[in-house]
CSV table of C-alpha atoms in Angstrom, one decimal:
chain,number,residue,atom,x,y,z
A,1,UNK,CA,-38.0,-87.4,-50.6
A,2,UNK,CA,-40.2,-84.3,-50.4
A,3,UNK,CA,-39.1,-81.5,-48.1
A,4,UNK,CA,-41.7,-81.0,-45.3
A,5,UNK,CA,-41.0,-77.2,-45.4
A,6,UNK,CA,-43.5,-77.1,-48.2
A,7,UNK,CA,-46.2,-78.0,-45.7
A,8,UNK,CA,-44.8,-77.1,-42.3
A,9,UNK,CA,-41.9,-74.6,-42.0
A,10,UNK,CA,-40.1,-74.7,-38.6
A,11,UNK,CA,-37.2,-72.5,-37.6
A,12,UNK,CA,-35.6,-72.9,-34.2
A,13,UNK,CA,-33.4,-70.1,-32.7
A,14,UNK,CA,-30.5,-71.1,-30.5
A,15,UNK,CA,-30.8,-69.0,-27.4
A,16,UNK,CA,-28.0,-70.9,-25.6
A,17,UNK,CA,-25.1,-68.5,-25.8
A,18,UNK,CA,-22.8,-68.5,-22.8
A,19,UNK,CA,-20.0,-66.2,-21.7
A,20,UNK,CA,-16.7,-67.2,-20.3
A,21,UNK,CA,-16.5,-66.8,-16.5
A,22,UNK,CA,-13.6,-65.8,-14.3
A,23,UNK,CA,-12.0,-68.8,-12.6
A,24,UNK,CA,-11.5,-67.9,-8.9
A,25,UNK,CA,-9.3,-71.0,-8.2
A,26,UNK,CA,-6.5,-70.4,-10.8
A,27,UNK,CA,-3.0,-69.4,-9.8
A,28,UNK,CA,-0.4,-67.5,-11.7
A,29,UNK,CA,3.3,-67.5,-10.5
A,30,UNK,CA,5.4,-64.7,-12.0
A,31,UNK,CA,9.2,-64.8,-12.3
A,32,UNK,CA,12.0,-64.5,-14.9
A,33,UNK,CA,12.9,-67.5,-17.0
A,34,UNK,CA,14.1,-68.3,-20.5
A,35,UNK,CA,12.6,-71.7,-21.2
A,36,UNK,CA,9.8,-70.7,-23.6
A,37,UNK,CA,8.8,-67.9,-25.9
A,38,UNK,CA,5.2,-67.9,-24.5
A,39,UNK,CA,4.5,-65.6,-21.7
A,40,UNK,CA,2.4,-68.2,-19.9
A,41,UNK,CA,2.9,-71.9,-19.5
A,42,UNK,CA,0.5,-74.3,-17.7
A,43,UNK,CA,1.8,-77.1,-15.6
A,44,UNK,CA,0.1,-79.8,-13.6
A,45,UNK,CA,3.2,-81.0,-11.8
A,46,UNK,CA,6.8,-79.9,-11.1
A,47,UNK,CA,8.1,-82.8,-13.1
A,48,UNK,CA,6.6,-81.1,-16.2
A,49,UNK,CA,8.6,-78.0,-15.4
A,50,UNK,CA,11.8,-80.0,-15.2
A,51,UNK,CA,11.0,-81.5,-18.6
A,52,UNK,CA,10.8,-77.9,-19.9
A,53,UNK,CA,14.2,-77.1,-18.5
A,54,UNK,CA,13.5,-75.6,-15.1
A,55,UNK,CA,16.1,-76.3,-12.4
A,56,UNK,CA,14.9,-77.7,-9.1
A,57,UNK,CA,16.5,-74.8,-7.3
A,58,UNK,CA,14.8,-72.2,-9.5
A,59,UNK,CA,12.4,-70.0,-7.5
A,60,UNK,CA,9.6,-70.6,-9.9
A,61,UNK,CA,10.0,-74.4,-9.4
A,62,UNK,CA,10.1,-73.9,-5.6
A,63,UNK,CA,6.9,-71.7,-5.7
A,64,UNK,CA,5.1,-74.4,-7.8
A,65,UNK,CA,6.4,-77.0,-5.5
A,66,UNK,CA,4.6,-75.2,-2.6
A,67,UNK,CA,1.4,-75.2,-4.6
A,68,UNK,CA,1.5,-78.9,-5.5
A,69,UNK,CA,2.6,-80.1,-2.0
A,70,UNK,CA,-0.7,-79.3,-0.3
A,71,UNK,CA,-3.6,-81.8,0.3
A,72,UNK,CA,-5.8,-80.9,-1.4
A,73,UNK,CA,-4.2,-78.6,-4.0
A,74,UNK,CA,-5.2,-76.9,-7.2
A,75,UNK,CA,-4.8,-79.1,-10.3
A,76,UNK,CA,-2.5,-76.8,-12.2
A,77,UNK,CA,-0.5,-73.5,-12.1
A,78,UNK,CA,0.3,-70.9,-14.7
A,79,UNK,CA,3.9,-69.8,-14.9
A,80,UNK,CA,4.1,-66.2,-16.1
A,81,UNK,CA,7.4,-65.2,-17.7
A,82,UNK,CA,8.9,-61.9,-16.7
A,83,UNK,CA,11.5,-61.0,-19.4
A,84,UNK,CA,15.0,-62.3,-18.5
A,85,UNK,CA,17.4,-59.8,-20.1
A,86,UNK,CA,20.5,-61.5,-18.9
A,87,UNK,CA,21.5,-65.2,-18.5
A,88,UNK,CA,24.6,-66.6,-16.9
A,89,UNK,CA,26.1,-69.7,-18.5
A,90,UNK,CA,28.7,-71.8,-16.6
A,91,UNK,CA,30.6,-74.9,-17.6
A,92,UNK,CA,29.4,-78.0,-15.7
A,93,UNK,CA,31.1,-79.1,-12.5
A,94,UNK,CA,33.7,-81.1,-14.5
A,95,UNK,CA,34.9,-79.5,-17.6
A,96,UNK,CA,35.7,-82.0,-20.3
A,97,UNK,CA,36.6,-82.3,-24.0
A,98,UNK,CA,33.6,-82.4,-26.2
A,99,UNK,CA,30.9,-80.3,-27.9
A,100,UNK,CA,29.2,-77.4,-26.1
A,101,UNK,CA,25.9,-75.9,-27.4
A,102,UNK,CA,23.8,-72.9,-26.9
A,103,UNK,CA,20.3,-73.1,-28.4
A,104,UNK,CA,18.3,-69.9,-29.1
A,105,UNK,CA,14.6,-69.9,-30.3
A,106,UNK,CA,12.9,-66.9,-31.7
A,107,UNK,CA,10.0,-66.0,-34.0
A,108,UNK,CA,10.4,-64.0,-37.2
A,109,UNK,CA,8.0,-61.3,-38.3
A,110,UNK,CA,5.5,-63.8,-39.7
A,111,UNK,CA,5.5,-65.8,-36.4
A,112,UNK,CA,7.6,-68.7,-37.7
A,113,UNK,CA,9.7,-70.4,-35.1
A,114,UNK,CA,13.4,-70.1,-35.6
A,115,UNK,CA,15.8,-72.5,-33.8
A,116,UNK,CA,19.5,-71.5,-33.9
A,117,UNK,CA,22.2,-73.6,-32.3
A,118,UNK,CA,25.6,-72.2,-31.5
A,119,UNK,CA,28.1,-75.0,-31.1
A,120,UNK,CA,31.8,-75.1,-30.0
A,121,UNK,CA,33.9,-78.2,-29.9
A,122,UNK,CA,36.7,-78.1,-27.3
A,123,UNK,CA,39.7,-80.4,-27.0
A,124,UNK,CA,41.4,-79.0,-24.0
A,125,UNK,CA,38.8,-79.2,-21.2
A,126,UNK,CA,39.8,-75.7,-20.2
A,127,UNK,CA,36.9,-73.6,-18.9
A,128,UNK,CA,38.2,-70.3,-20.3
A,129,UNK,CA,38.7,-71.9,-23.7
A,130,UNK,CA,35.1,-73.3,-23.7
A,131,UNK,CA,33.4,-70.0,-22.7
A,132,UNK,CA,35.6,-68.0,-25.0
A,133,UNK,CA,34.9,-70.3,-27.9
A,134,UNK,CA,31.1,-70.1,-27.4
A,135,UNK,CA,31.4,-66.3,-27.2
A,136,UNK,CA,33.3,-66.1,-30.5
A,137,UNK,CA,30.7,-68.4,-32.2
A,138,UNK,CA,27.8,-66.1,-31.1
A,139,UNK,CA,29.8,-62.9,-32.0
A,140,UNK,CA,30.5,-64.2,-35.5
A,141,UNK,CA,26.8,-64.3,-36.2
A,142,UNK,CA,25.8,-60.8,-37.3
A,143,UNK,CA,22.1,-61.8,-37.3
A,144,UNK,CA,22.1,-63.2,-33.8
A,145,UNK,CA,19.4,-61.9,-31.5
A,146,UNK,CA,21.7,-62.4,-28.5
A,147,UNK,CA,25.1,-61.1,-27.5
A,148,UNK,CA,27.7,-63.0,-25.5
A,149,UNK,CA,30.4,-61.6,-23.3
A,150,UNK,CA,32.9,-63.0,-20.7
A,151,UNK,CA,32.7,-62.1,-17.0
A,152,UNK,CA,35.1,-64.1,-14.9
A,153,UNK,CA,34.1,-67.8,-15.1
A,154,UNK,CA,30.8,-67.2,-16.7
A,155,UNK,CA,29.4,-66.3,-20.1
A,156,UNK,CA,26.8,-63.6,-20.0
A,157,UNK,CA,24.0,-63.9,-22.6
A,158,UNK,CA,21.8,-60.8,-23.3
A,159,UNK,CA,19.1,-60.1,-25.8
A,160,UNK,CA,19.6,-57.5,-28.5
A,161,UNK,CA,17.0,-54.6,-28.4
A,162,UNK,CA,14.8,-56.4,-25.9
A,163,UNK,CA,14.5,-59.4,-28.2
A,164,UNK,CA,12.1,-62.1,-27.2
A,165,UNK,CA,14.0,-65.4,-27.1
A,166,UNK,CA,14.0,-68.8,-25.5
A,167,UNK,CA,17.3,-70.3,-24.4
A,168,UNK,CA,18.7,-73.7,-23.5
A,169,UNK,CA,22.1,-75.3,-23.2
A,170,UNK,CA,23.7,-78.7,-23.6
A,171,UNK,CA,23.9,-81.0,-20.6
A,172,UNK,CA,27.6,-80.1,-20.0
A,173,UNK,CA,26.6,-76.5,-19.4
A,174,UNK,CA,24.5,-74.7,-16.8
A,175,UNK,CA,22.3,-71.6,-17.3
A,176,UNK,CA,20.6,-69.4,-14.8
A,177,UNK,CA,18.8,-66.1,-15.0
A,178,UNK,CA,21.1,-63.3,-14.1
A,179,UNK,CA,18.6,-60.4,-14.0
A,180,UNK,CA,15.1,-59.3,-15.1
A,181,UNK,CA,14.8,-55.6,-15.8
A,182,UNK,CA,11.2,-55.6,-17.1
A,183,UNK,CA,8.9,-53.7,-14.9
A,184,UNK,CA,6.0,-55.5,-13.1
A,185,UNK,CA,3.4,-53.5,-15.0
A,186,UNK,CA,5.0,-54.3,-18.4
A,187,UNK,CA,5.3,-58.0,-17.5
A,188,UNK,CA,1.7,-58.3,-16.4
A,189,UNK,CA,0.4,-56.5,-19.5
A,190,UNK,CA,2.3,-59.0,-21.7
A,191,UNK,CA,1.2,-62.0,-19.5
A,192,UNK,CA,-2.5,-61.1,-19.5
A,193,UNK,CA,-2.4,-60.5,-23.3
A,194,UNK,CA,-1.2,-64.1,-23.6
A,195,UNK,CA,-3.5,-65.6,-21.0
A,196,UNK,CA,-5.6,-63.6,-18.5
A,197,UNK,CA,-7.6,-66.5,-17.0
A,198,UNK,CA,-6.2,-66.4,-13.5
A,199,UNK,CA,-7.2,-64.9,-10.2
A,200,UNK,CA,-4.5,-65.5,-7.6
A,201,UNK,CA,-1.0,-64.2,-8.2
A,202,UNK,CA,2.4,-65.2,-6.7
A,203,UNK,CA,5.7,-63.5,-7.3
A,204,UNK,CA,9.1,-65.1,-6.9
A,205,UNK,CA,10.8,-61.7,-6.3
A,206,UNK,CA,11.1,-60.6,-2.7
A,207,UNK,CA,12.2,-57.1,-3.7
A,208,UNK,CA,10.0,-54.5,-2.0
A,209,UNK,CA,9.6,-52.4,-5.1
A,210,UNK,CA,8.4,-55.4,-7.1
A,211,UNK,CA,6.0,-56.4,-4.4
A,212,UNK,CA,4.5,-52.9,-4.1
A,213,UNK,CA,4.2,-52.6,-7.9
A,214,UNK,CA,2.4,-56.0,-8.1
A,215,UNK,CA,0.1,-55.0,-5.2
A,216,UNK,CA,-0.8,-51.8,-7.2
A,217,UNK,CA,-1.5,-53.9,-10.3
A,218,UNK,CA,-3.6,-56.5,-8.5
A,219,UNK,CA,-5.7,-53.8,-6.9
A,220,UNK,CA,-6.4,-52.1,-10.3
A,221,UNK,CA,-7.1,-55.4,-12.0
A,222,UNK,CA,-9.3,-57.2,-9.4
A,223,UNK,CA,-6.9,-60.0,-8.7
A,224,UNK,CA,-5.6,-61.5,-5.4
A,225,UNK,CA,-1.9,-61.2,-4.8
A,226,UNK,CA,0.1,-63.1,-2.2
A,227,UNK,CA,3.7,-62.4,-1.0
A,228,UNK,CA,6.1,-62.8,1.9
A,229,UNK,CA,9.0,-61.2,3.6
A,230,UNK,CA,11.8,-62.5,5.8
A,231,UNK,CA,12.9,-59.1,7.2
A,232,UNK,CA,12.9,-58.7,11.0
A,233,UNK,CA,10.9,-55.5,10.9
A,234,UNK,CA,7.8,-57.4,10.0
A,235,UNK,CA,7.4,-58.7,13.6
A,236,UNK,CA,8.5,-55.6,15.4
A,237,UNK,CA,5.5,-53.6,16.4
A,238,UNK,CA,7.4,-50.3,16.8
A,239,UNK,CA,8.7,-50.5,13.2
A,240,UNK,CA,6.5,-48.8,10.6
A,241,UNK,CA,8.9,-48.8,7.6
A,242,UNK,CA,8.8,-52.6,6.9
A,243,UNK,CA,6.9,-54.1,4.0
A,244,UNK,CA,3.8,-55.2,6.0
A,245,UNK,CA,3.4,-51.7,7.4
A,246,UNK,CA,3.7,-50.2,3.9
A,247,UNK,CA,1.1,-52.6,2.5
A,248,UNK,CA,-1.3,-51.8,5.4
A,249,UNK,CA,-0.7,-48.0,5.1
A,250,UNK,CA,-1.7,-48.3,1.4
A,251,UNK,CA,-4.9,-50.1,2.2
A,252,UNK,CA,-4.4,-52.9,-0.2
A,253,UNK,CA,-7.6,-55.0,-0.2
A,254,UNK,CA,-6.2,-57.5,-2.7
A,255,UNK,CA,-2.8,-58.3,-1.2
A,256,UNK,CA,-2.0,-60.6,1.7
A,257,UNK,CA,1.5,-61.1,3.1
A,258,UNK,CA,3.3,-63.6,5.3
A,259,UNK,CA,6.4,-63.3,7.5
A,260,UNK,CA,8.5,-66.3,6.8
A,261,UNK,CA,12.2,-66.7,7.6
A,262,UNK,CA,13.1,-68.9,4.6
A,263,UNK,CA,13.1,-66.9,1.4
A,264,UNK,CA,13.2,-70.1,-0.8
A,265,UNK,CA,9.8,-71.2,0.6
A,266,UNK,CA,6.4,-69.9,-0.4
A,267,UNK,CA,3.8,-70.3,2.4
A,268,UNK,CA,1.6,-67.7,0.8
A,269,UNK,CA,1.2,-69.9,-2.3
A,270,UNK,CA,0.8,-73.0,-0.2
A,271,UNK,CA,-2.1,-71.4,1.5
A,272,UNK,CA,-3.6,-70.1,-1.7
A,273,UNK,CA,-3.4,-73.6,-3.2
A,274,UNK,CA,-5.0,-75.1,-0.1
A,275,UNK,CA,-7.9,-72.5,0.0
A,276,UNK,CA,-8.5,-72.3,-3.7
A,277,UNK,CA,-9.8,-76.0,-3.6
A,278,UNK,CA,-12.9,-74.6,-1.8
A,279,UNK,CA,-15.6,-72.7,-3.6
A,280,UNK,CA,-15.5,-68.9,-2.8
A,281,UNK,CA,-17.3,-68.4,0.4
A,282,UNK,CA,-16.7,-71.9,1.7
A,283,UNK,CA,-13.3,-71.4,3.3
A,284,UNK,CA,-11.4,-69.4,5.8
A,285,UNK,CA,-7.7,-68.7,5.4
A,286,UNK,CA,-6.7,-68.8,9.0
A,287,UNK,CA,-6.0,-72.1,11.0
A,288,UNK,CA,-4.8,-74.0,7.9
A,289,UNK,CA,-2.1,-76.7,8.1
A,290,UNK,CA,0.5,-76.4,5.3
A,291,UNK,CA,2.7,-79.2,4.0
A,292,UNK,CA,6.3,-78.8,3.0
A,293,UNK,CA,6.5,-75.4,4.8
A,294,UNK,CA,8.9,-74.8,7.7
A,295,UNK,CA,7.3,-73.6,10.9
A,296,UNK,CA,8.4,-70.2,12.0
A,297,UNK,CA,9.5,-70.1,15.6
A,298,UNK,CA,7.8,-66.9,16.7
A,299,UNK,CA,6.9,-65.7,20.1
A,300,UNK,CA,3.3,-64.7,20.9
A,301,UNK,CA,4.5,-61.0,20.9
A,302,UNK,CA,5.9,-61.3,17.4
A,303,UNK,CA,2.8,-63.1,16.1
A,304,UNK,CA,0.6,-60.4,17.6
A,305,UNK,CA,2.8,-57.7,15.9
A,306,UNK,CA,2.3,-59.5,12.5
A,307,UNK,CA,-1.2,-60.8,12.7
A,308,UNK,CA,-2.8,-59.0,15.6
A,309,UNK,CA,-5.3,-60.9,17.8
A,310,UNK,CA,-9.0,-60.6,18.6
A,311,UNK,CA,-8.5,-57.2,20.1
A,312,UNK,CA,-5.7,-55.8,17.9
A,313,UNK,CA,-5.1,-55.9,14.1
A,314,UNK,CA,-1.3,-55.7,14.2
A,315,UNK,CA,0.1,-55.3,10.7
A,316,UNK,CA,-2.7,-57.4,9.1
A,317,UNK,CA,-0.1,-60.0,8.1
A,318,UNK,CA,0.0,-63.8,8.3
A,319,UNK,CA,2.3,-66.3,9.9
A,320,UNK,CA,2.8,-70.1,10.1
A,321,UNK,CA,3.4,-71.1,13.7
A,322,UNK,CA,3.2,-74.0,16.0
A,323,UNK,CA,0.5,-74.8,18.6
A,324,UNK,CA,1.8,-77.7,20.6
A,325,UNK,CA,2.4,-80.4,18.1
A,326,UNK,CA,0.4,-78.7,15.3
A,327,UNK,CA,1.4,-75.9,13.0
A,328,UNK,CA,-1.2,-73.7,11.3
A,329,UNK,CA,-1.6,-70.3,9.7
A,330,UNK,CA,-2.5,-67.3,11.8
A,331,UNK,CA,-4.2,-64.1,10.4
A,332,UNK,CA,-6.3,-64.7,7.3
A,333,UNK,CA,-6.4,-61.1,6.4
A,334,UNK,CA,-5.5,-58.9,3.5
A,335,UNK,CA,-3.2,-55.9,4.2
A,336,UNK,CA,-6.2,-53.5,4.5
A,337,UNK,CA,-7.7,-55.5,7.3
A,338,UNK,CA,-10.5,-57.4,5.6
A,339,UNK,CA,-10.7,-61.2,5.6
A,340,UNK,CA,-9.2,-62.8,2.5
A,341,UNK,CA,-12.2,-65.1,2.0
A,342,UNK,CA,-14.6,-62.1,2.0
A,343,UNK,CA,-12.6,-60.4,-0.8
A,344,UNK,CA,-12.6,-63.6,-2.9
A,345,UNK,CA,-16.3,-64.2,-2.2
A,346,UNK,CA,-17.2,-60.7,-3.1
A,347,UNK,CA,-15.3,-60.9,-6.4
A,348,UNK,CA,-17.1,-64.2,-7.2
A,349,UNK,CA,-20.5,-62.9,-6.4
A,350,UNK,CA,-20.0,-59.8,-8.6
A,351,UNK,CA,-19.0,-62.1,-11.4
A,352,UNK,CA,-21.9,-64.5,-10.9
A,353,UNK,CA,-24.5,-61.8,-10.9
A,354,UNK,CA,-23.0,-60.0,-13.9
A,355,UNK,CA,-22.9,-63.3,-15.9
A,356,UNK,CA,-26.4,-64.3,-14.9
A,357,UNK,CA,-27.9,-61.0,-16.0
A,358,UNK,CA,-25.8,-60.8,-19.1
A,359,UNK,CA,-26.9,-64.3,-20.2
A,360,UNK,CA,-30.5,-63.3,-19.7
A,361,UNK,CA,-30.1,-60.2,-21.9
A,362,UNK,CA,-28.4,-62.0,-24.8
A,363,UNK,CA,-30.5,-65.1,-24.9
A,364,UNK,CA,-33.9,-63.4,-25.2
A,365,UNK,CA,-35.2,-61.5,-28.2
A,366,UNK,CA,-35.7,-58.8,-25.6
A,367,UNK,CA,-36.4,-58.4,-21.9
A,368,UNK,CA,-39.3,-56.0,-21.8
A,369,UNK,CA,-39.3,-52.9,-19.6
A,370,UNK,CA,-42.3,-54.2,-17.7
A,371,UNK,CA,-42.8,-55.8,-14.2
A,372,UNK,CA,-42.3,-59.2,-15.8
A,373,UNK,CA,-39.0,-58.2,-17.4
A,374,UNK,CA,-37.8,-56.6,-14.2
A,375,UNK,CA,-38.8,-59.8,-12.3
A,376,UNK,CA,-36.6,-61.8,-14.7
A,377,UNK,CA,-33.6,-59.6,-13.8
A,378,UNK,CA,-34.4,-60.0,-10.1
A,379,UNK,CA,-34.6,-63.8,-10.5
A,380,UNK,CA,-31.1,-64.0,-11.9
A,381,UNK,CA,-29.8,-61.9,-9.0
A,382,UNK,CA,-31.5,-64.2,-6.6
A,383,UNK,CA,-30.1,-67.3,-8.3
A,384,UNK,CA,-26.6,-66.0,-7.6
A,385,UNK,CA,-27.4,-65.2,-4.0
A,386,UNK,CA,-28.9,-68.6,-3.4
A,387,UNK,CA,-25.8,-70.2,-4.8
A,388,UNK,CA,-23.7,-68.0,-2.5
A,389,UNK,CA,-25.7,-69.4,0.4
A,390,UNK,CA,-25.2,-73.0,-0.7
A,391,UNK,CA,-21.5,-72.4,-0.9
A,392,UNK,CA,-21.3,-70.9,2.6
A,393,UNK,CA,-20.5,-67.3,1.8
A,394,UNK,CA,-24.0,-65.9,2.6
A,395,UNK,CA,-25.8,-66.8,5.9
A,396,UNK,CA,-29.0,-68.8,5.7
A,397,UNK,CA,-32.3,-67.5,6.9
A,398,UNK,CA,-32.2,-67.5,10.7
A,399,UNK,CA,-34.5,-66.6,13.6
A,400,UNK,CA,-34.1,-64.5,16.7
A,401,UNK,CA,-35.3,-65.5,20.2
A,402,UNK,CA,-38.8,-64.3,19.4
A,403,UNK,CA,-39.1,-66.3,16.2
A,404,UNK,CA,-38.7,-63.3,13.9
A,405,UNK,CA,-37.1,-64.1,10.6
A,406,UNK,CA,-33.7,-62.8,9.7
A,407,UNK,CA,-33.2,-63.5,6.0
A,408,UNK,CA,-29.8,-64.3,4.5
A,409,UNK,CA,-30.4,-61.7,1.8
A,410,UNK,CA,-33.0,-59.3,0.4
A,411,UNK,CA,-33.5,-58.0,-3.2
A,412,UNK,CA,-35.5,-55.0,-4.1
A,413,UNK,CA,-36.4,-53.8,-7.6
A,414,UNK,CA,-38.6,-51.0,-8.8
A,415,UNK,CA,-42.1,-51.4,-10.3
A,416,UNK,CA,-42.2,-50.5,-14.0
A,417,UNK,CA,-44.8,-47.9,-13.2
A,418,UNK,CA,-42.4,-46.0,-10.9
A,419,UNK,CA,-39.7,-45.7,-13.5
A,420,UNK,CA,-39.6,-42.4,-15.4
A,421,UNK,CA,-40.3,-42.3,-19.1
A,422,UNK,CA,-36.8,-40.7,-19.6
A,423,UNK,CA,-35.1,-43.7,-17.9
A,424,UNK,CA,-37.2,-46.2,-19.9
A,425,UNK,CA,-36.2,-44.4,-23.1
A,426,UNK,CA,-32.5,-44.9,-22.2
A,427,UNK,CA,-33.4,-48.7,-21.7
A,428,UNK,CA,-31.4,-48.7,-18.5
A,429,UNK,CA,-32.7,-50.4,-15.4
A,430,UNK,CA,-31.7,-48.7,-12.1
A,431,UNK,CA,-32.6,-48.8,-8.4
A,432,UNK,CA,-31.9,-52.5,-8.2
A,433,UNK,CA,-30.5,-53.3,-4.7
A,434,UNK,CA,-29.6,-56.4,-2.7
A,435,UNK,CA,-28.3,-56.8,0.8
A,436,UNK,CA,-26.7,-60.1,2.0
A,437,UNK,CA,-25.4,-61.2,5.4
A,438,UNK,CA,-22.0,-62.8,5.3
A,439,UNK,CA,-21.8,-66.2,7.0
A,440,UNK,CA,-18.3,-65.3,8.3
A,441,UNK,CA,-16.2,-67.9,10.2
A,442,UNK,CA,-15.2,-68.6,13.8
A,443,UNK,CA,-11.5,-68.0,14.5
A,444,UNK,CA,-11.6,-67.5,18.3
A,445,UNK,CA,-13.7,-69.1,20.9
A,446,UNK,CA,-14.2,-67.7,24.4
A,447,UNK,CA,-15.7,-70.1,26.9
A,448,UNK,CA,-16.5,-69.4,30.5
A,449,UNK,CA,-17.7,-71.9,33.0
A,450,UNK,CA,-17.9,-72.7,36.7
A,451,UNK,CA,-17.3,-75.7,39.0
A,452,UNK,CA,-19.7,-76.4,41.9
A,453,UNK,CA,-20.6,-79.1,44.5
A,454,UNK,CA,-24.3,-78.3,44.2
A,455,UNK,CA,-26.8,-80.5,42.4
A,456,UNK,CA,-27.6,-79.3,38.8
A,457,UNK,CA,-30.9,-81.1,38.5
A,458,UNK,CA,-33.4,-78.8,37.0
A,459,UNK,CA,-36.5,-78.1,39.0
């Protein structure tokens, strides 16, 4: 069959490239564990976490449980592993004769997975004999990446020279994280190198230094961080040394915090899961009902100290409190005093505009520095702003009492003729501006009325 190229030659370029976009509904929960070598694991249920070895009393499990308990909730969570440098191993509740095993997984220099079991068979059922026997088996291996030592009725497992290892035990043993000494900054660098596709961050640690360090990291890396405290100073208006006061004083725009009396519950992640099911701009973070979260019994004075009210910002915190027979969130602000939904919507809009314009530039042979080319850039900005209107973040066009138009947004770009030759030579378009009115949300309603015996018939 003759090739038609001899008569008609056709070449078609594929100007269809797309760039990955930030997901503004993805949650990362950070905490120490030893169940995998990967820094990030993705789970769609808590049962999957149990299958991977997580205990149901593990803070990471509890945090994920808060996420998945909401209706609706995000479809999955990322579990970010903070290096666990020390693990405590206990014999099960009933010591018995039998075989006890420690399993250690590592990767060699070529990345090949190495699985090493350390097994001890005991015939006495004595706890000291079992733990001592396991210690001796590990110690006898000069190539082991872990060390084992006895401390009372526990066997302490540690990594050699900050070795990266995964750890599991046989069913007749129990293992829990003893400590995590890796800094928040180091942990987050390792986590994002593995998988950086997340926006919301939760932290199992309630240590103030860890929280402040994560708030610093989130601010610098354009993420949204959620945390909580159970300390009484949070709801005392005359205390300024508590966590909430410190977060407010530092003007963190990307951190929001809760007061919650129970440290093993995570209302901040329950709220994040609930609100992340809406598009950015289509939600408010106040007045949300949360499932599987205990209501805090706080007086109006304490709630005002935490969250403020319509006349007072308080400590810019959040709380989960009862109104008659309904419990819902109060606050809805980040520590710096801005609404959480505004921060998320701003981040989304920045990403949407950036991606729209970038896709224009890479999918054309060139965008000319002419009025037509500038108009193409303007159109991509308008596309993002119109989508922001549809999703509820930007107000629609409205009218005042005299019928004058109040647009939801305006975009201004320069005429090509007004741009200097030097700027054109640099091939950089400047003086592009937009202004958009936020749609906002109603949190408080003030209604005044009157009662009368007089007729209200008009005319």
